[in-house]
PDB file of C-alpha atoms and ligand atoms in Angstrom:
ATOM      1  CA  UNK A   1      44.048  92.479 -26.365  1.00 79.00           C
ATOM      2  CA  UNK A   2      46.264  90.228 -27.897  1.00 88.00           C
ATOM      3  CA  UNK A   3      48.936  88.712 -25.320  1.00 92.00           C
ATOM      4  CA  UNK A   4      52.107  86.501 -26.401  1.00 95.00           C
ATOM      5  CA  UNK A   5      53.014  83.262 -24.781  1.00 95.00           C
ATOM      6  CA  UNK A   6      56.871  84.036 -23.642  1.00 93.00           C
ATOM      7  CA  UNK A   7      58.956  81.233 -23.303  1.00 94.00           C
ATOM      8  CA  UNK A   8      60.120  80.241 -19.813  1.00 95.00           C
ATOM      9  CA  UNK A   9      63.482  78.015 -18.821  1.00 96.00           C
ATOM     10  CA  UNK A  10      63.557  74.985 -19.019  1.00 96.00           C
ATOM     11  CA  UNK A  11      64.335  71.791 -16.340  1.00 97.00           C
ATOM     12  CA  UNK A  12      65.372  68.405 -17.789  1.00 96.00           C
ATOM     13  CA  UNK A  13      63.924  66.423 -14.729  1.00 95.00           C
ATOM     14  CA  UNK A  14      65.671  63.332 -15.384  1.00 93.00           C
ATOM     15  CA  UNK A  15      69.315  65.201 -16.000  1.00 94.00           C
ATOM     16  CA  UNK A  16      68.691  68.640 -14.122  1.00 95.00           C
ATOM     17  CA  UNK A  17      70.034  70.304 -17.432  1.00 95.00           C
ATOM     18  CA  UNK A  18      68.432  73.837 -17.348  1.00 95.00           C
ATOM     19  CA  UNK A  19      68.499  75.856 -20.683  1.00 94.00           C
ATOM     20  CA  UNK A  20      66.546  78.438 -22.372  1.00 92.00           C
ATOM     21  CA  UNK A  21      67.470  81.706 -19.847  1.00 87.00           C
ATOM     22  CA  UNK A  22      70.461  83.379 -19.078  1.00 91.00           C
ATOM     23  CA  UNK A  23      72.619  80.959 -16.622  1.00 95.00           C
ATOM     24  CA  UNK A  24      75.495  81.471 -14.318  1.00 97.00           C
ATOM     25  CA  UNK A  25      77.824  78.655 -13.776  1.00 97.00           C
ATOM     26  CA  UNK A  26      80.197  77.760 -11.399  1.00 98.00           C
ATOM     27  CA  UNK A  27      82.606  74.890 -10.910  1.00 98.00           C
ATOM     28  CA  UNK A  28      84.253  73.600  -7.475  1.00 98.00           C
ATOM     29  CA  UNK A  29      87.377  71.673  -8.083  1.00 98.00           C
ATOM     30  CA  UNK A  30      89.295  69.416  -5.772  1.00 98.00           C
ATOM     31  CA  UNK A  31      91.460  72.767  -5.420  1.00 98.00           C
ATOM     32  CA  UNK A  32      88.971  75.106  -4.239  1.00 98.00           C
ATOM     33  CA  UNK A  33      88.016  72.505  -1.726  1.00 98.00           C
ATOM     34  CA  UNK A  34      91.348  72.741   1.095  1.00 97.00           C
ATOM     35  CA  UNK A  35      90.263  71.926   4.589  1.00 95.00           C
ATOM     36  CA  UNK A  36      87.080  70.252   3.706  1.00 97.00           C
ATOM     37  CA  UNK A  37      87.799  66.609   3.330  1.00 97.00           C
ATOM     38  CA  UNK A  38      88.843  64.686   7.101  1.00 96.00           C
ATOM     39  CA  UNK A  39      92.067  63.293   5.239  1.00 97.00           C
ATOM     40  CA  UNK A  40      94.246  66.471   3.659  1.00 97.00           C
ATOM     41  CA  UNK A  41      96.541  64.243   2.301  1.00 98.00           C
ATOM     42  CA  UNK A  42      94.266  62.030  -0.056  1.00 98.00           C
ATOM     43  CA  UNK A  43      92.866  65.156  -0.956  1.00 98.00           C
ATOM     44  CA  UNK A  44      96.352  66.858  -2.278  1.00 97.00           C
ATOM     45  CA  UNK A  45      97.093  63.160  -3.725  1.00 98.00           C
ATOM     46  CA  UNK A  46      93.481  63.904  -6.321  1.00 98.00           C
ATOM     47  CA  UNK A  47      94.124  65.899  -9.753  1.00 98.00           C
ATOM     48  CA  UNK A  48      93.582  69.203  -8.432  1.00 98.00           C
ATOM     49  CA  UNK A  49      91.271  70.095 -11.356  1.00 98.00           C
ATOM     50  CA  UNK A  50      88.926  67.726 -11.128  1.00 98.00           C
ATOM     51  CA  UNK A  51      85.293  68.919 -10.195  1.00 98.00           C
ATOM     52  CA  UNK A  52      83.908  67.665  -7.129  1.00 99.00           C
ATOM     53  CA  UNK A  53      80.335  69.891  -8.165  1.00 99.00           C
ATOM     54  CA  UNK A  54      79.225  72.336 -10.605  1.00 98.00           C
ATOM     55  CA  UNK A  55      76.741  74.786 -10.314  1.00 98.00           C
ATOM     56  CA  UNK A  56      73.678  76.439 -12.414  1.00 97.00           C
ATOM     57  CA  UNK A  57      72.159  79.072 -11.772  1.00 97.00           C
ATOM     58  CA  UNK A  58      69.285  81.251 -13.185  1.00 97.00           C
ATOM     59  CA  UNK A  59      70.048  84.476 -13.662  1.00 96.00           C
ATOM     60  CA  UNK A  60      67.432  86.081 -12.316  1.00 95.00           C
ATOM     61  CA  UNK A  61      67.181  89.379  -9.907  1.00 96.00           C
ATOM     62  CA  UNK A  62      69.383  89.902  -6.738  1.00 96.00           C
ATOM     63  CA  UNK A  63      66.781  92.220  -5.457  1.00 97.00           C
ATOM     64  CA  UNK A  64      64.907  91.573  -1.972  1.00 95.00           C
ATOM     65  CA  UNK A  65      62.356  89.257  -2.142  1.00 97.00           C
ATOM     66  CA  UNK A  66      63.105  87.151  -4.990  1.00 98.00           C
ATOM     67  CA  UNK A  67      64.420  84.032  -5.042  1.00 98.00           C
ATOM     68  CA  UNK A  68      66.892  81.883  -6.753  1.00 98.00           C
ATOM     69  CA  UNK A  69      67.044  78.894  -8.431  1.00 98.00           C
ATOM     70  CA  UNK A  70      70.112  76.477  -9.056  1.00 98.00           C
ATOM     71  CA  UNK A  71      70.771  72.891  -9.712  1.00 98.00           C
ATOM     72  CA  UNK A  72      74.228  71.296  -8.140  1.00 98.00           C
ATOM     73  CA  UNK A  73      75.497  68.685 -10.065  1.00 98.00           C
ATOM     74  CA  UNK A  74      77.519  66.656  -7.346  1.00 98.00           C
ATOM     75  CA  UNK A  75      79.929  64.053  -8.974  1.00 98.00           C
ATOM     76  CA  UNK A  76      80.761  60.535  -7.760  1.00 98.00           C
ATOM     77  CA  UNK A  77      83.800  59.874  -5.553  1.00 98.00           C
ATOM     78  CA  UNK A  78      85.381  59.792  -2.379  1.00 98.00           C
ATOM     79  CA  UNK A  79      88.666  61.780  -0.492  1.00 98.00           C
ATOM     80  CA  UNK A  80      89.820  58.553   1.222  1.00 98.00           C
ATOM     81  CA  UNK A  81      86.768  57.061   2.494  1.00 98.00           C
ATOM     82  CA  UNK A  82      84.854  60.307   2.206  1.00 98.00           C
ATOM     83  CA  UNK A  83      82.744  60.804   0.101  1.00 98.00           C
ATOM     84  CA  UNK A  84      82.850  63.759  -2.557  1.00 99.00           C
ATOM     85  CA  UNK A  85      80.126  66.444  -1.113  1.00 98.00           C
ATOM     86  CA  UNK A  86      79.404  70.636  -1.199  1.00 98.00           C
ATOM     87  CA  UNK A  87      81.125  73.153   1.119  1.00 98.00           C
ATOM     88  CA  UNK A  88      78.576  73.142   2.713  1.00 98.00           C
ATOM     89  CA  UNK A  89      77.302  76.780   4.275  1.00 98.00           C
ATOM     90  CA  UNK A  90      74.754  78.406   7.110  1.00 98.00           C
ATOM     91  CA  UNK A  91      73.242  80.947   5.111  1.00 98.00           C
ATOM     92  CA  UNK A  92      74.573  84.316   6.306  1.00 98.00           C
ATOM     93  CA  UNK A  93      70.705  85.925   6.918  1.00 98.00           C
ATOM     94  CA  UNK A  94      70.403  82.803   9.466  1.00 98.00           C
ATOM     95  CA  UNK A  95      66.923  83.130   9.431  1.00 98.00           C
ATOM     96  CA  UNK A  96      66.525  82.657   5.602  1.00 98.00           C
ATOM     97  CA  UNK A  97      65.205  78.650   4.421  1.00 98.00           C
ATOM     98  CA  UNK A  98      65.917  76.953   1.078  1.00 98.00           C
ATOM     99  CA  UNK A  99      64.114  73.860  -0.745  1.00 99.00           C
ATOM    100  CA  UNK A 100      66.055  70.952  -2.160  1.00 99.00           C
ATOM    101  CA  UNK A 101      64.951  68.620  -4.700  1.00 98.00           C
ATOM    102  CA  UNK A 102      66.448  65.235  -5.608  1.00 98.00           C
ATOM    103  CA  UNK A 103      66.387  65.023  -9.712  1.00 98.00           C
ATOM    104  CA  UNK A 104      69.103  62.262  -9.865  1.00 98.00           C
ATOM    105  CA  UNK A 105      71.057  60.109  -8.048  1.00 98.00           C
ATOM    106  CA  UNK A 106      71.823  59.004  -4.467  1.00 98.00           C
ATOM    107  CA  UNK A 107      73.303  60.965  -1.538  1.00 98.00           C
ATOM    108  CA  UNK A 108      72.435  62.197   1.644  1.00 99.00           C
ATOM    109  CA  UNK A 109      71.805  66.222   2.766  1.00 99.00           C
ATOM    110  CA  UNK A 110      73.514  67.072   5.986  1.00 98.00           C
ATOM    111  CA  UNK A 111      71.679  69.321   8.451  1.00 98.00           C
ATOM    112  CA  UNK A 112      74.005  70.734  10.905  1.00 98.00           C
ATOM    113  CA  UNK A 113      71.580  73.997  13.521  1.00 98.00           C
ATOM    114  CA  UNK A 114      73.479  76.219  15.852  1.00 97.00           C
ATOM    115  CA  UNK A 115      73.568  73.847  18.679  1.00 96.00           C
ATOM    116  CA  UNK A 116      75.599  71.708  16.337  1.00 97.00           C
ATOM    117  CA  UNK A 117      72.548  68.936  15.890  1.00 97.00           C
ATOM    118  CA  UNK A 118      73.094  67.257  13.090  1.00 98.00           C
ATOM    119  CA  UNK A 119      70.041  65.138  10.777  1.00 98.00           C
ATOM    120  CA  UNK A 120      70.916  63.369   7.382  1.00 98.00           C
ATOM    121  CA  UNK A 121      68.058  62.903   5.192  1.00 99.00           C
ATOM    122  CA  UNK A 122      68.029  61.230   1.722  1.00 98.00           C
ATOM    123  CA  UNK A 123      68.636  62.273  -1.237  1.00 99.00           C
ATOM    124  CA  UNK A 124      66.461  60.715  -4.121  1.00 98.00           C
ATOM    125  CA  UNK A 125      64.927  61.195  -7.140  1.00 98.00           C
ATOM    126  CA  UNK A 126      61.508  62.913  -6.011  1.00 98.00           C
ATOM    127  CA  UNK A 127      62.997  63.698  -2.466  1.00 98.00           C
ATOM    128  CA  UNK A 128      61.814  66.957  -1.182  1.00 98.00           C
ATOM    129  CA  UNK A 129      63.911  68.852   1.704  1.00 99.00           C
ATOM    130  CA  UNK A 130      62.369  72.104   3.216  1.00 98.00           C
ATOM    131  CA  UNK A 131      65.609  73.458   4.792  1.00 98.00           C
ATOM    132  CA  UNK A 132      64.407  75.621   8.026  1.00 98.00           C
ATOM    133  CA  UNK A 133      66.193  78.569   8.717  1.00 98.00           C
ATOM    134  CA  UNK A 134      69.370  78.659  11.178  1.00 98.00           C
ATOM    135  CA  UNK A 135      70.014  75.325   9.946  1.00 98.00           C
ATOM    136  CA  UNK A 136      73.700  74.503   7.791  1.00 98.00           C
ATOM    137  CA  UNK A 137      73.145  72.167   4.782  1.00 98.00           C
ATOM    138  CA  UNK A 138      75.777  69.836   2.591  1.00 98.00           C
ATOM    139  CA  UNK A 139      74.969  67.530  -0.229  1.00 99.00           C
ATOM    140  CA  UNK A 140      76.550  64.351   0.122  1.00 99.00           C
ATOM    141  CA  UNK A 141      77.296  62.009  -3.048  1.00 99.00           C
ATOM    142  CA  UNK A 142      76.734  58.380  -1.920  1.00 98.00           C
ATOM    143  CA  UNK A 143      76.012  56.594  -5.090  1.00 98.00           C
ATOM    144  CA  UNK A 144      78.079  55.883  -8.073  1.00 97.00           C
ATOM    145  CA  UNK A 145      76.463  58.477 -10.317  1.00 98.00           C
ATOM    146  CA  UNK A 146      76.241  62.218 -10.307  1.00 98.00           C
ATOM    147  CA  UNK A 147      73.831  63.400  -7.586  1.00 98.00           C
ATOM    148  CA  UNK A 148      71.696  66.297  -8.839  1.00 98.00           C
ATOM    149  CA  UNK A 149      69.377  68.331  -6.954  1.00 98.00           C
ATOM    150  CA  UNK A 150      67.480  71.874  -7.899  1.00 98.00           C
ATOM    151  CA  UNK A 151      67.408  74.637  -4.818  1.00 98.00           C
ATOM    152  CA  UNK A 152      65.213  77.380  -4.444  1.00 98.00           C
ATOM    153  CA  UNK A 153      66.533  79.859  -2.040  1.00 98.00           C
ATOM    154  CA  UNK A 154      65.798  83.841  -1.003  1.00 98.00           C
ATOM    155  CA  UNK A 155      68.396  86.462  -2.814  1.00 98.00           C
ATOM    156  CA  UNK A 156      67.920  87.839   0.664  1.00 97.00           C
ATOM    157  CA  UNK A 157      69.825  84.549   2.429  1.00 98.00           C
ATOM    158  CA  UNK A 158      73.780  84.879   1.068  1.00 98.00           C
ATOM    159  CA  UNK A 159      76.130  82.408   2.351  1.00 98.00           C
ATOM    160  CA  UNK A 160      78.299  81.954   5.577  1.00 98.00           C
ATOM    161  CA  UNK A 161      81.261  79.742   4.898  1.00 97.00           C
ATOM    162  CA  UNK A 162      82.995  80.545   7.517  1.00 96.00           C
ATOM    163  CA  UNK A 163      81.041  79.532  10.560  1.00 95.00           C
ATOM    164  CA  UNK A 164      81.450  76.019  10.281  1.00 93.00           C
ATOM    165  CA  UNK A 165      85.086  76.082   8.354  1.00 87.00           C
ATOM    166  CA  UNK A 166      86.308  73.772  11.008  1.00 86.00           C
ATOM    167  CA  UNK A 167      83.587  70.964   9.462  1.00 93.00           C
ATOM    168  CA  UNK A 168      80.373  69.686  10.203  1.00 97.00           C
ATOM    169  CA  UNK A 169      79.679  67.598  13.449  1.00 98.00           C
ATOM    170  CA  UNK A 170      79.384  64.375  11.346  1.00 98.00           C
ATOM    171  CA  UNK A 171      81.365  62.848   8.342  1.00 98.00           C
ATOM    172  CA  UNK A 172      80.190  60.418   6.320  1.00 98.00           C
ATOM    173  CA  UNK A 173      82.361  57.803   5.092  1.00 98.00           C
ATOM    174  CA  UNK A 174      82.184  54.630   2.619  1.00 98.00           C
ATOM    175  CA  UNK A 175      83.062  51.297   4.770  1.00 97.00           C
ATOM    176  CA  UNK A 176      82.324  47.817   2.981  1.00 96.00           C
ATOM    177  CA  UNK A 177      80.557  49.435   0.150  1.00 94.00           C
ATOM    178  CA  UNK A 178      78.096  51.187   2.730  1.00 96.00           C
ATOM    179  CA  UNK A 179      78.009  55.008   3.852  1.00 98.00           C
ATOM    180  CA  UNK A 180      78.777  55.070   7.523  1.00 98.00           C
ATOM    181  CA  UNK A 181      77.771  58.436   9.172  1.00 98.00           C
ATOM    182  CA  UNK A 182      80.360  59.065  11.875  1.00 98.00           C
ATOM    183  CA  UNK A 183      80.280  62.210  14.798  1.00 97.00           C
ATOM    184  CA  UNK A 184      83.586  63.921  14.567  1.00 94.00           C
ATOM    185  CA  UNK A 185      84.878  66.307  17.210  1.00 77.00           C
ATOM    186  CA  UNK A 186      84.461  69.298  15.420  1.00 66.00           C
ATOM    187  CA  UNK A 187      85.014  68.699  12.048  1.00 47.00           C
TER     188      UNK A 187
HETATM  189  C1  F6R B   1      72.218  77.931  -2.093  1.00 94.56           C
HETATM  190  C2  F6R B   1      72.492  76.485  -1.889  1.00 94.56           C
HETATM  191  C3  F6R B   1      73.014  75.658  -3.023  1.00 94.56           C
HETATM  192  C4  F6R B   1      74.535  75.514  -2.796  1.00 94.56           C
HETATM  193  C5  F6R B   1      75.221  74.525  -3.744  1.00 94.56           C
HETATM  194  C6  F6R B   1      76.731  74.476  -3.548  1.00 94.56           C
HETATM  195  O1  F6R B   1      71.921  78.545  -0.878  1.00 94.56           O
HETATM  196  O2  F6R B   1      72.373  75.966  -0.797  1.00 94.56           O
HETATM  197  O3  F6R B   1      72.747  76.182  -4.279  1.00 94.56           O
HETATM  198  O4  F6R B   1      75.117  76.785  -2.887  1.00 94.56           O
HETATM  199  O5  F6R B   1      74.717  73.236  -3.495  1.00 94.56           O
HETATM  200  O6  F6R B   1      77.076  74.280  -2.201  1.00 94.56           O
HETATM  201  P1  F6R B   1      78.011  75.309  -1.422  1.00 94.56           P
HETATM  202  O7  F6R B   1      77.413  76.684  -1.647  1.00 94.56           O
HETATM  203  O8  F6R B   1      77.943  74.887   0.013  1.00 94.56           O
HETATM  204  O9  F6R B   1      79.359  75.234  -2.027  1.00 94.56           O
HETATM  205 MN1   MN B   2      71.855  77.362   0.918  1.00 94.56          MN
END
């Protein structure tokens, strides 16, 4: 029998450009992002389309028991002293995990569980994050370059915005050139 070699997609390591399959993109603007930042009025005072993070997706099947696979492509900057970073989300199957790569660039990943524990780990080229289940995760740019990380996550999980739409337990913040993690009250 005489079997083909099909092509698969294709990851650019170094840039976390995927090509070669069907994609799905999707771009979060200062805009979209209301409520997020600890200082509302820096936020409004930022071009309202510029993109805090894009991302791409493979468009691959929604059905039960596959998985997903997406790069974010977090870009350099702050709100204030914040810096630029993801919604941020519990996934809305609690119980449903994700893997995060680092591909490029510096930044943390915020872990926030249902007690409202919070653990920042860093994000590097090469860094590898197993995100448990019932735990809330944010990328957090804290370099000067775009931050780029590939996730591999159950169609099964979805996304819960909502639960912590008051903010994370901890902000992180630039003071004399440094990130500075500090525990808010609440967000
Ligand atoms: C999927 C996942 C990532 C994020 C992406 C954008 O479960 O964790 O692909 O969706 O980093 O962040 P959010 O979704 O918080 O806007
Ligand atoms: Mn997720």
């Amino acid at each position: 029998m005489n079997l083909s070699f099909s092509q698969p997609p294709r990851l650019e390591w170094t840039t976390g450009d995927l090509s070669g399959g069907p994609l799905l993109r999707k771009s979060t603007c200062i805009q979209d992002l209301t409520g997020i930042f600890s200082d509302e009025r820096a936020r409004q005072l930022l071009a309202g389309e510029r993109i805090v993070y894009e991302v791409e997706m493979l468009n691959t099947s929604p059905a039960e028991g596959e998985l997903y696979t997406g790069i974010t492509h977090l870009y350099p900057g702050r709100v204030g002293h914040e810096y630029f970073m993801t919604r941020g989300h519990f996934h809305a199957h609690r119980e449903q995990g994700e893997v995060y790569f680092g591909l490029r660039g510096a930044g943390l990943l915020l872990l926030q569980n249902e007690q409202g524990e919070v653990r920042l780990e860093k994000v590097f080229t090469g860094s590898v994050h197993v995100i448990a289940g019932y735990t809330a995760h944010r990328l957090i740019n804290t370099g000067d370059e775009v931050l780029s990380a590939l996730a591999v996550w159950p169609t099964l999980a979805g996304h819960d915005y909502h639960a912590l739409a008051k903010g994370f337990n901890v902000r992180v913040f630039e003071e004399n050139q440094q990130p500075l993690a500090r525990t808010v009250q609440n967000g």
